[in-house]
PDB file of C-alpha atoms in Angstrom:
ATOM      1  CA  MET A  62      53.201 161.100 148.693  1.00 46.00           C
ATOM      2  CA  ILE A  63      54.017 160.878 145.061  1.00 49.00           C
ATOM      3  CA  GLY A  64      57.562 160.823 143.587  1.00 47.00           C
ATOM      4  CA  ARG A  65      59.221 164.100 142.518  1.00 62.00           C
ATOM      5  CA  LYS A  66      57.987 164.119 138.971  1.00 71.00           C
ATOM      6  CA  THR A  67      56.238 166.677 136.758  1.00 85.00           C
ATOM      7  CA  LEU A  68      52.510 167.195 137.297  1.00 90.00           C
ATOM      8  CA  LYS A  69      50.438 167.263 134.011  1.00 90.00           C
ATOM      9  CA  THR A  70      47.002 168.641 133.882  1.00 91.00           C
ATOM     10  CA  ASP A  71      45.995 166.132 131.270  1.00 90.00           C
ATOM     11  CA  ARG A  72      43.024 164.344 132.886  1.00 94.00           C
ATOM     12  CA  PHE A  73      39.277 164.882 133.052  1.00 96.00           C
ATOM     13  CA  PRO A  74      36.993 163.966 136.001  1.00 97.00           C
ATOM     14  CA  GLY A  75      37.483 160.455 137.114  1.00 96.00           C
ATOM     15  CA  GLY A  76      41.023 160.447 135.618  1.00 94.00           C
ATOM     16  CA  LYS A  77      39.630 160.019 132.063  1.00 94.00           C
ATOM     17  CA  HIS A  78      41.758 161.190 129.110  1.00 92.00           C
ATOM     18  CA  PHE A  79      39.029 162.432 126.898  1.00 95.00           C
ATOM     19  CA  ALA A  80      35.812 164.517 126.874  1.00 96.00           C
ATOM     20  CA  VAL A  81      32.969 164.459 124.306  1.00 98.00           C
ATOM     21  CA  THR A  82      30.587 167.392 123.881  1.00 98.00           C
ATOM     22  CA  PHE A  83      28.054 168.720 121.328  1.00 98.00           C
ATOM     23  CA  SER A  84      26.746 172.158 120.454  1.00 98.00           C
ATOM     24  CA  TYR A  85      23.557 172.810 118.390  1.00 98.00           C
ATOM     25  CA  ASP A  86      22.149 176.179 117.340  1.00 98.00           C
ATOM     26  CA  ASP A  87      18.876 177.983 116.741  1.00 98.00           C
ATOM     27  CA  GLY A  88      16.346 175.973 118.785  1.00 97.00           C
ATOM     28  CA  ASP A  89      14.546 174.341 115.830  1.00 98.00           C
ATOM     29  CA  LYS A  90      11.776 171.951 116.596  1.00 98.00           C
ATOM     30  CA  ALA A  91      14.068 169.102 115.450  1.00 98.00           C
ATOM     31  CA  ASP A  92      15.913 169.615 118.763  1.00 98.00           C
ATOM     32  CA  ARG A  93      13.241 167.563 120.299  1.00 98.00           C
ATOM     33  CA  ARG A  94      14.167 164.482 118.283  1.00 98.00           C
ATOM     34  CA  LEU A  95      17.942 165.182 118.721  1.00 98.00           C
ATOM     35  CA  VAL A  96      17.561 165.480 122.479  1.00 98.00           C
ATOM     36  CA  GLU A  97      15.890 162.163 122.608  1.00 98.00           C
ATOM     37  CA  ILE A  98      18.762 160.531 120.747  1.00 98.00           C
ATOM     38  CA  PHE A  99      21.343 162.275 122.956  1.00 98.00           C
ATOM     39  CA  ASN A 100      19.489 161.145 126.134  1.00 98.00           C
ATOM     40  CA  ARG A 101      19.268 157.523 124.840  1.00 98.00           C
ATOM     41  CA  TYR A 102      22.864 157.250 124.105  1.00 98.00           C
ATOM     42  CA  GLY A 103      24.146 159.160 127.211  1.00 98.00           C
ATOM     43  CA  MET A 104      25.507 162.213 125.388  1.00 98.00           C
ATOM     44  CA  LYS A 105      25.617 165.741 126.771  1.00 98.00           C
ATOM     45  CA  ALA A 106      25.011 168.849 124.666  1.00 98.00           C
ATOM     46  CA  THR A 107      24.807 172.524 124.638  1.00 98.00           C
ATOM     47  CA  PHE A 108      21.880 174.258 122.792  1.00 98.00           C
ATOM     48  CA  ASN A 109      22.373 177.892 121.738  1.00 98.00           C
ATOM     49  CA  LEU A 110      18.951 179.525 121.565  1.00 98.00           C
ATOM     50  CA  ILE A 111      17.339 182.682 120.099  1.00 98.00           C
ATOM     51  CA  PRO A 112      14.555 184.095 122.331  1.00 98.00           C
ATOM     52  CA  SER A 113      12.937 186.233 119.701  1.00 97.00           C
ATOM     53  CA  ARG A 114      12.025 183.100 117.637  1.00 96.00           C
ATOM     54  CA  PHE A 115      10.375 181.126 120.356  1.00 96.00           C
ATOM     55  CA  ASP A 116       6.958 179.832 119.766  1.00 92.00           C
ATOM     56  CA  GLY A 117       7.231 180.153 115.986  1.00 93.00           C
ATOM     57  CA  GLU A 118       5.988 177.301 113.762  1.00 93.00           C
ATOM     58  CA  THR A 119       9.386 175.683 113.187  1.00 94.00           C
ATOM     59  CA  VAL A 120      11.041 176.294 116.618  1.00 96.00           C
ATOM     60  CA  VAL A 121      10.636 175.070 120.045  1.00 97.00           C
ATOM     61  CA  SER A 122       8.242 176.721 122.523  1.00 96.00           C
ATOM     62  CA  SER A 123       9.262 179.067 125.275  1.00 96.00           C
ATOM     63  CA  GLY A 124       7.407 176.983 127.801  1.00 96.00           C
ATOM     64  CA  GLU A 125       9.269 173.731 127.106  1.00 96.00           C
ATOM     65  CA  LEU A 126      12.878 174.920 127.711  1.00 96.00           C
ATOM     66  CA  GLY A 127      13.249 173.586 131.218  1.00 94.00           C
ATOM     67  CA  SER A 128      11.941 170.176 130.443  1.00 96.00           C
ATOM     68  CA  LEU A 129      13.236 169.648 126.876  1.00 98.00           C
ATOM     69  CA  TYR A 130      16.847 170.523 127.657  1.00 98.00           C
ATOM     70  CA  ALA A 131      16.909 169.008 131.159  1.00 97.00           C
ATOM     71  CA  GLY A 132      20.424 167.579 131.682  1.00 98.00           C
ATOM     72  CA  HIS A 133      21.918 169.540 128.860  1.00 98.00           C
ATOM     73  CA  GLU A 134      23.057 173.278 128.771  1.00 98.00           C
ATOM     74  CA  ILE A 135      21.094 176.273 127.458  1.00 98.00           C
ATOM     75  CA  ALA A 136      23.456 178.947 125.981  1.00 98.00           C
ATOM     76  CA  CYS A 137      22.906 182.312 124.190  1.00 98.00           C
ATOM     77  CA  HIS A 138      22.749 182.686 120.482  1.00 98.00           C
ATOM     78  CA  THR A 139      21.863 186.453 120.825  1.00 98.00           C
ATOM     79  CA  TYR A 140      18.358 187.758 121.024  1.00 98.00           C
ATOM     80  CA  SER A 141      17.547 187.983 117.304  1.00 98.00           C
ATOM     81  CA  HIS A 142      20.443 186.298 115.469  1.00 98.00           C
ATOM     82  CA  PRO A 143      22.102 189.312 113.722  1.00 97.00           C
ATOM     83  CA  HIS A 144      25.640 189.557 112.291  1.00 97.00           C
ATOM     84  CA  LEU A 145      27.129 190.907 115.447  1.00 97.00           C
ATOM     85  CA  GLU A 146      30.266 192.187 113.825  1.00 97.00           C
ATOM     86  CA  ARG A 147      28.090 194.554 111.729  1.00 97.00           C
ATOM     87  CA  LEU A 148      26.654 196.167 114.911  1.00 98.00           C
ATOM     88  CA  PRO A 149      28.138 198.990 117.058  1.00 98.00           C
ATOM     89  CA  LEU A 150      29.242 197.942 120.455  1.00 98.00           C
ATOM     90  CA  THR A 151      25.940 199.184 122.048  1.00 98.00           C
ATOM     91  CA  GLY A 152      23.982 196.972 119.635  1.00 98.00           C
ATOM     92  CA  GLN A 153      26.191 193.877 120.437  1.00 98.00           C
ATOM     93  CA  VAL A 154      25.738 194.499 124.101  1.00 98.00           C
ATOM     94  CA  ARG A 155      21.994 194.823 123.724  1.00 98.00           C
ATOM     95  CA  GLU A 156      21.762 191.541 121.666  1.00 98.00           C
ATOM     96  CA  ILE A 157      23.772 189.451 124.083  1.00 98.00           C
ATOM     97  CA  SER A 158      22.327 190.888 127.308  1.00 98.00           C
ATOM     98  CA  LEU A 159      18.652 190.566 126.094  1.00 98.00           C
ATOM     99  CA  GLY A 160      19.334 187.004 124.815  1.00 98.00           C
ATOM    100  CA  ARG A 161      20.929 185.981 127.989  1.00 98.00           C
ATOM    101  CA  ALA A 162      18.339 187.528 130.236  1.00 98.00           C
ATOM    102  CA  ALA A 163      15.418 186.026 128.368  1.00 98.00           C
ATOM    103  CA  LEU A 164      16.940 182.544 128.456  1.00 98.00           C
ATOM    104  CA  GLU A 165      17.554 182.813 132.199  1.00 98.00           C
ATOM    105  CA  GLN A 166      13.970 183.984 132.918  1.00 97.00           C
ATOM    106  CA  LEU A 167      12.535 181.127 130.829  1.00 96.00           C
ATOM    107  CA  SER A 168      14.880 178.339 131.860  1.00 96.00           C
ATOM    108  CA  GLY A 169      15.413 179.254 135.522  1.00 95.00           C
ATOM    109  CA  GLY A 170      19.229 178.852 135.214  1.00 96.00           C
ATOM    110  CA  ILE A 171      22.259 180.947 134.653  1.00 98.00           C
ATOM    111  CA  VAL A 172      23.417 181.281 131.140  1.00 98.00           C
ATOM    112  CA  ARG A 173      27.131 181.751 130.722  1.00 98.00           C
ATOM    113  CA  GLY A 174      28.077 180.471 127.222  1.00 98.00           C
ATOM    114  CA  MET A 175      27.231 181.546 123.729  1.00 98.00           C
ATOM    115  CA  ALA A 176      27.744 180.864 120.081  1.00 98.00           C
ATOM    116  CA  THR A 177      27.931 183.827 117.710  1.00 97.00           C
ATOM    117  CA  PRO A 178      25.496 183.890 114.783  1.00 97.00           C
ATOM    118  CA  TYR A 179      27.112 183.010 111.489  1.00 95.00           C
ATOM    119  CA  GLY A 180      30.478 182.617 113.510  1.00 93.00           C
ATOM    120  CA  GLY A 181      31.080 186.403 113.178  1.00 94.00           C
ATOM    121  CA  LYS A 182      32.610 188.520 115.889  1.00 96.00           C
ATOM    122  CA  ASN A 183      35.159 191.333 116.384  1.00 97.00           C
ATOM    123  CA  SER A 184      36.917 193.078 119.227  1.00 97.00           C
ATOM    124  CA  ASP A 185      33.757 194.778 120.301  1.00 98.00           C
ATOM    125  CA  THR A 186      32.046 191.458 120.701  1.00 98.00           C
ATOM    126  CA  VAL A 187      34.822 190.095 122.878  1.00 98.00           C
ATOM    127  CA  ALA A 188      34.485 193.334 124.971  1.00 98.00           C
ATOM    128  CA  ALA A 189      30.698 192.802 125.219  1.00 98.00           C
ATOM    129  CA  MET A 190      31.012 189.124 126.222  1.00 98.00           C
ATOM    130  CA  ASN A 191      33.615 189.959 128.828  1.00 97.00           C
ATOM    131  CA  ALA A 192      31.455 192.798 130.273  1.00 97.00           C
ATOM    132  CA  LEU A 193      28.272 190.580 130.273  1.00 98.00           C
ATOM    133  CA  GLY A 194      29.845 187.582 132.031  1.00 97.00           C
ATOM    134  CA  ILE A 195      30.027 185.242 129.091  1.00 98.00           C
ATOM    135  CA  ALA A 196      32.506 182.525 129.892  1.00 98.00           C
ATOM    136  CA  TYR A 197      33.059 180.950 126.502  1.00 98.00           C
ATOM    137  CA  CYS A 198      32.047 181.527 122.886  1.00 98.00           C
ATOM    138  CA  ARG A 199      31.953 178.821 120.256  1.00 98.00           C
ATOM    139  CA  ASN A 200      32.929 179.649 116.755  1.00 96.00           C
ATOM    140  CA  ALA A 201      31.518 178.125 113.539  1.00 94.00           C
ATOM    141  CA  GLY A 202      34.212 176.059 111.798  1.00 93.00           C
ATOM    142  CA  SER A 203      36.334 173.002 112.680  1.00 96.00           C
ATOM    143  CA  THR A 204      39.927 172.252 113.853  1.00 95.00           C
ATOM    144  CA  GLY A 205      39.930 168.562 113.014  1.00 94.00           C
ATOM    145  CA  THR A 206      41.637 168.015 116.280  1.00 92.00           C
ATOM    146  CA  LEU A 207      40.799 167.449 120.017  1.00 93.00           C
ATOM    147  CA  SER A 208      42.585 170.664 121.148  1.00 92.00           C
ATOM    148  CA  LEU A 209      41.241 173.143 123.732  1.00 94.00           C
ATOM    149  CA  PRO A 210      41.592 176.811 123.222  1.00 95.00           C
ATOM    150  CA  SER A 211      43.912 178.964 125.165  1.00 95.00           C
ATOM    151  CA  ASP A 212      41.010 181.595 125.200  1.00 97.00           C
ATOM    152  CA  PHE A 213      37.612 180.119 125.664  1.00 98.00           C
ATOM    153  CA  LEU A 214      35.925 183.204 123.985  1.00 98.00           C
ATOM    154  CA  ASP A 215      37.521 181.834 120.808  1.00 97.00           C
ATOM    155  CA  TRP A 216      36.668 178.165 120.939  1.00 98.00           C
ATOM    156  CA  THR A 217      36.500 176.189 117.620  1.00 98.00           C
ATOM    157  CA  PRO A 218      34.959 172.765 117.620  1.00 98.00           C
ATOM    158  CA  SER A 219      36.542 169.618 116.323  1.00 97.00           C
ATOM    159  CA  CYS A 220      34.106 169.083 113.495  1.00 98.00           C
ATOM    160  CA  HIS A 221      30.582 169.679 112.067  1.00 98.00           C
ATOM    161  CA  HIS A 222      28.423 166.640 112.399  1.00 98.00           C
ATOM    162  CA  THR A 223      28.610 165.959 108.640  1.00 98.00           C
ATOM    163  CA  SER A 224      32.342 165.265 109.133  1.00 97.00           C
ATOM    164  CA  ALA A 225      32.007 163.527 112.458  1.00 98.00           C
ATOM    165  CA  PRO A 226      32.194 159.912 111.275  1.00 97.00           C
ATOM    166  CA  ALA A 227      35.674 160.301 109.877  1.00 96.00           C
ATOM    167  CA  VAL A 228      36.922 162.231 112.937  1.00 96.00           C
ATOM    168  CA  ILE A 229      35.378 159.752 115.314  1.00 96.00           C
ATOM    169  CA  GLU A 230      36.995 156.948 113.504  1.00 94.00           C
ATOM    170  CA  LYS A 231      40.386 158.693 113.822  1.00 91.00           C
ATOM    171  CA  PHE A 232      39.582 159.397 117.469  1.00 90.00           C
ATOM    172  CA  LYS A 233      38.935 155.737 118.228  1.00 87.00           C
ATOM    173  CA  THR A 234      41.649 154.005 116.091  1.00 85.00           C
ATOM    174  CA  GLN A 235      44.494 156.579 116.425  1.00 78.00           C
ATOM    175  CA  TRP A 236      44.198 159.219 119.090  1.00 74.00           C
ATOM    176  CA  ALA A 237      42.692 156.965 121.903  1.00 66.00           C
ATOM    177  CA  ASP A 238      45.070 154.241 120.900  1.00 64.00           C
ATOM    178  CA  GLN A 239      48.272 156.030 121.468  1.00 64.00           C
ATOM    179  CA  PRO A 240      50.552 154.924 124.380  1.00 54.00           C
ATOM    180  CA  GLY A 241      49.790 157.104 127.353  1.00 55.00           C
ATOM    181  CA  CYS A 242      46.701 158.513 125.582  1.00 56.00           C
ATOM    182  CA  TYR A 243      47.184 161.912 124.091  1.00 67.00           C
ATOM    183  CA  GLY A 244      43.777 163.186 125.443  1.00 82.00           C
ATOM    184  CA  GLY A 245      41.604 166.132 124.640  1.00 92.00           C
ATOM    185  CA  VAL A 246      37.995 167.058 123.738  1.00 96.00           C
ATOM    186  CA  LEU A 247      36.012 165.788 120.798  1.00 97.00           C
ATOM    187  CA  TYR A 248      33.595 168.691 120.036  1.00 98.00           C
ATOM    188  CA  ILE A 249      30.811 168.240 117.380  1.00 98.00           C
ATOM    189  CA  TRP A 250      28.498 170.987 116.364  1.00 98.00           C
ATOM    190  CA  GLY A 251      25.676 171.702 113.981  1.00 98.00           C
ATOM    191  CA  HIS A 252      21.904 172.483 113.620  1.00 98.00           C
ATOM    192  CA  SER A 253      19.218 169.911 114.255  1.00 98.00           C
ATOM    193  CA  PHE A 254      17.249 170.937 111.241  1.00 98.00           C
ATOM    194  CA  GLU A 255      20.109 169.826 109.094  1.00 98.00           C
ATOM    195  CA  PHE A 256      19.205 166.243 109.805  1.00 98.00           C
ATOM    196  CA  ASP A 257      15.618 166.905 108.597  1.00 97.00           C
ATOM    197  CA  ARG A 258      16.831 168.804 105.474  1.00 97.00           C
ATOM    198  CA  ALA A 259      19.211 166.016 104.462  1.00 98.00           C
ATOM    199  CA  ASP A 260      16.877 163.275 105.657  1.00 98.00           C
ATOM    200  CA  ASN A 261      19.661 161.620 107.404  1.00 98.00           C
ATOM    201  CA  TRP A 262      18.697 161.089 111.015  1.00 98.00           C
ATOM    202  CA  GLU A 263      20.580 157.842 110.843  1.00 98.00           C
ATOM    203  CA  LEU A 264      23.782 159.926 110.948  1.00 98.00           C
ATOM    204  CA  ALA A 265      22.732 161.286 114.368  1.00 98.00           C
ATOM    205  CA  GLU A 266      22.099 157.840 115.501  1.00 98.00           C
ATOM    206  CA  GLN A 267      25.483 156.586 114.093  1.00 98.00           C
ATOM    207  CA  ILE A 268      27.414 159.358 115.710  1.00 98.00           C
ATOM    208  CA  CYS A 269      25.932 158.808 119.109  1.00 98.00           C
ATOM    209  CA  ALA A 270      25.973 154.947 119.043  1.00 98.00           C
ATOM    210  CA  SER A 271      29.710 155.102 117.997  1.00 97.00           C
ATOM    211  CA  LEU A 272      30.572 157.338 120.998  1.00 97.00           C
ATOM    212  CA  SER A 273      28.309 155.849 123.660  1.00 98.00           C
ATOM    213  CA  GLY A 274      29.659 154.079 126.640  1.00 97.00           C
ATOM    214  CA  LEU A 275      33.377 154.653 126.060  1.00 94.00           C
ATOM    215  CA  PRO A 276      35.224 153.935 129.390  1.00 92.00           C
ATOM    216  CA  ASP A 277      37.777 156.640 129.006  1.00 92.00           C
ATOM    217  CA  VAL A 278      35.408 159.426 128.051  1.00 95.00           C
ATOM    218  CA  TRP A 279      33.750 162.135 130.161  1.00 97.00           C
ATOM    219  CA  TYR A 280      30.475 163.272 128.529  1.00 98.00           C
ATOM    220  CA  ALA A 281      29.993 166.948 129.312  1.00 98.00           C
ATOM    221  CA  THR A 282      28.305 170.083 128.233  1.00 98.00           C
ATOM    222  CA  ASN A 283      30.372 173.024 126.983  1.00 98.00           C
ATOM    223  CA  ILE A 284      30.104 174.913 130.265  1.00 98.00           C
ATOM    224  CA  GLU A 285      31.045 171.882 132.381  1.00 98.00           C
ATOM    225  CA  ILE A 286      34.186 171.510 130.223  1.00 98.00           C
ATOM    226  CA  TYR A 287      34.927 175.270 130.711  1.00 98.00           C
ATOM    227  CA  ASP A 288      34.479 175.147 134.391  1.00 98.00           C
ATOM    228  CA  TYR A 289      36.641 172.123 134.883  1.00 98.00           C
ATOM    229  CA  VAL A 290      39.484 173.487 132.679  1.00 97.00           C
ATOM    230  CA  ALA A 291      39.304 176.887 134.309  1.00 97.00           C
ATOM    231  CA  ALA A 292      39.785 175.255 137.709  1.00 97.00           C
ATOM    232  CA  GLN A 293      42.499 173.063 136.344  1.00 96.00           C
ATOM    233  CA  ARG A 294      44.299 176.111 134.989  1.00 96.00           C
ATOM    234  CA  ALA A 295      43.941 177.814 138.306  1.00 97.00           C
ATOM    235  CA  LEU A 296      46.064 175.254 140.225  1.00 97.00           C
ATOM    236  CA  LEU A 297      48.972 176.860 142.087  1.00 97.00           C
ATOM    237  CA  MET A 298      52.326 175.364 142.281  1.00 93.00           C
ATOM    238  CA  SER A 299      55.485 176.094 144.266  1.00 93.00           C
ATOM    239  CA  ALA A 300      58.592 177.404 142.415  1.00 90.00           C
ATOM    240  CA  ASP A 301      60.227 173.964 142.236  1.00 87.00           C
ATOM    241  CA  GLY A 302      56.923 172.265 141.269  1.00 87.00           C
ATOM    242  CA  SER A 303      56.829 169.977 144.321  1.00 88.00           C
ATOM    243  CA  ILE A 304      53.765 171.453 146.065  1.00 94.00           C
ATOM    244  CA  VAL A 305      50.340 171.867 144.292  1.00 95.00           C
ATOM    245  CA  TYR A 306      47.438 173.764 145.767  1.00 97.00           C
ATOM    246  CA  ASN A 307      43.919 173.536 144.337  1.00 97.00           C
ATOM    247  CA  PRO A 308      42.153 176.753 145.321  1.00 98.00           C
ATOM    248  CA  SER A 309      38.807 175.814 143.764  1.00 97.00           C
ATOM    249  CA  ALA A 310      35.938 173.729 145.234  1.00 96.00           C
ATOM    250  CA  ALA A 311      36.159 171.180 142.402  1.00 96.00           C
ATOM    251  CA  ASP A 312      38.305 168.006 142.405  1.00 98.00           C
ATOM    252  CA  ILE A 313      40.918 168.204 139.836  1.00 97.00           C
ATOM    253  CA  TRP A 314      42.575 165.239 138.064  1.00 96.00           C
ATOM    254  CA  ALA A 315      46.025 165.104 136.685  1.00 93.00           C
ATOM    255  CA  SER A 316      48.871 162.683 136.092  1.00 91.00           C
ATOM    256  CA  CYS A 317      52.310 162.452 137.647  1.00 89.00           C
ATOM    257  CA  GLY A 318      54.991 159.932 136.533  1.00 84.00           C
ATOM    258  CA  GLY A 319      52.396 157.851 134.805  1.00 82.00           C
ATOM    259  CA  GLU A 320      49.988 157.776 137.753  1.00 89.00           C
ATOM    260  CA  THR A 321      46.656 159.390 137.994  1.00 92.00           C
ATOM    261  CA  VAL A 322      46.397 161.945 140.723  1.00 94.00           C
ATOM    262  CA  CYS A 323      43.236 163.644 142.220  1.00 96.00           C
ATOM    263  CA  ILE A 324      43.773 167.059 143.934  1.00 97.00           C
ATOM    264  CA  LYS A 325      40.614 167.574 145.888  1.00 98.00           C
ATOM    265  CA  GLY A 326      39.017 170.990 146.186  1.00 97.00           C
ATOM    266  CA  GLY A 327      40.950 173.098 148.661  1.00 97.00           C
ATOM    267  CA  GLU A 328      43.713 170.566 149.012  1.00 97.00           C
ATOM    268  CA  THR A 329      47.463 171.003 149.038  1.00 97.00           C
ATOM    269  CA  ILE A 330      49.647 167.933 147.999  1.00 94.00           C
ATOM    270  CA  LYS A 331      53.331 167.341 147.911  1.00 92.00           C
ATOM    271  CA  LEU A 332      54.654 165.539 144.767  1.00 87.00           C
TER     272      LEU A 332
END
């Protein structure tokens, strides 16, 4: 029994205050080197892939998806990478559905996330994503914060990897240092080929090394964060806030009166 205090859904699995995630687009062959770096430092990432480009000279092969991205997430970047907002609704549906279906067939998994090409979308894009079972959509751009979106179909990352060192420094020296820990998700995005073009693979190493092994961080893919937060937001509370029911199968972590609380899947607790 916990004292009658307000429950705050401000914790990630294990009671951690923060999550770190990455998102990389296009499936360039440089993904192979980036995945190796991520794996070495214990990072988790989402890779948004374009099936029509597989097996080209500069991109990954269709046959290596399951092995290359093992432990990470494969997400949709449409079938052929058009400006979705310039297509009619039927064209947008086709691009998303074909892209998703091809990735699922090749990877043997279910694809539920995506990033829009060039960051473009409109109301038809949102309608298509909703109809096709897309759970979240990553924008191009940066918030400079650790905030989570109210609508996961409009998810803007914290920063591009070129800006990551400054944001990570702020994360480690200000945000994570606050009394009570403010919490949130540090979300970094980019394209692996950018490291080749800029000849700065040391930046990828620096980013991952600086974030590796932090005790108050959950390292997760985009879909893992979406699923957890969706279950967290689905908690049911009594009118006076004294009873909490977790209708999901996932254990959900929160805080109450400065204490960390775990509400197990299917469990009802009294505060």
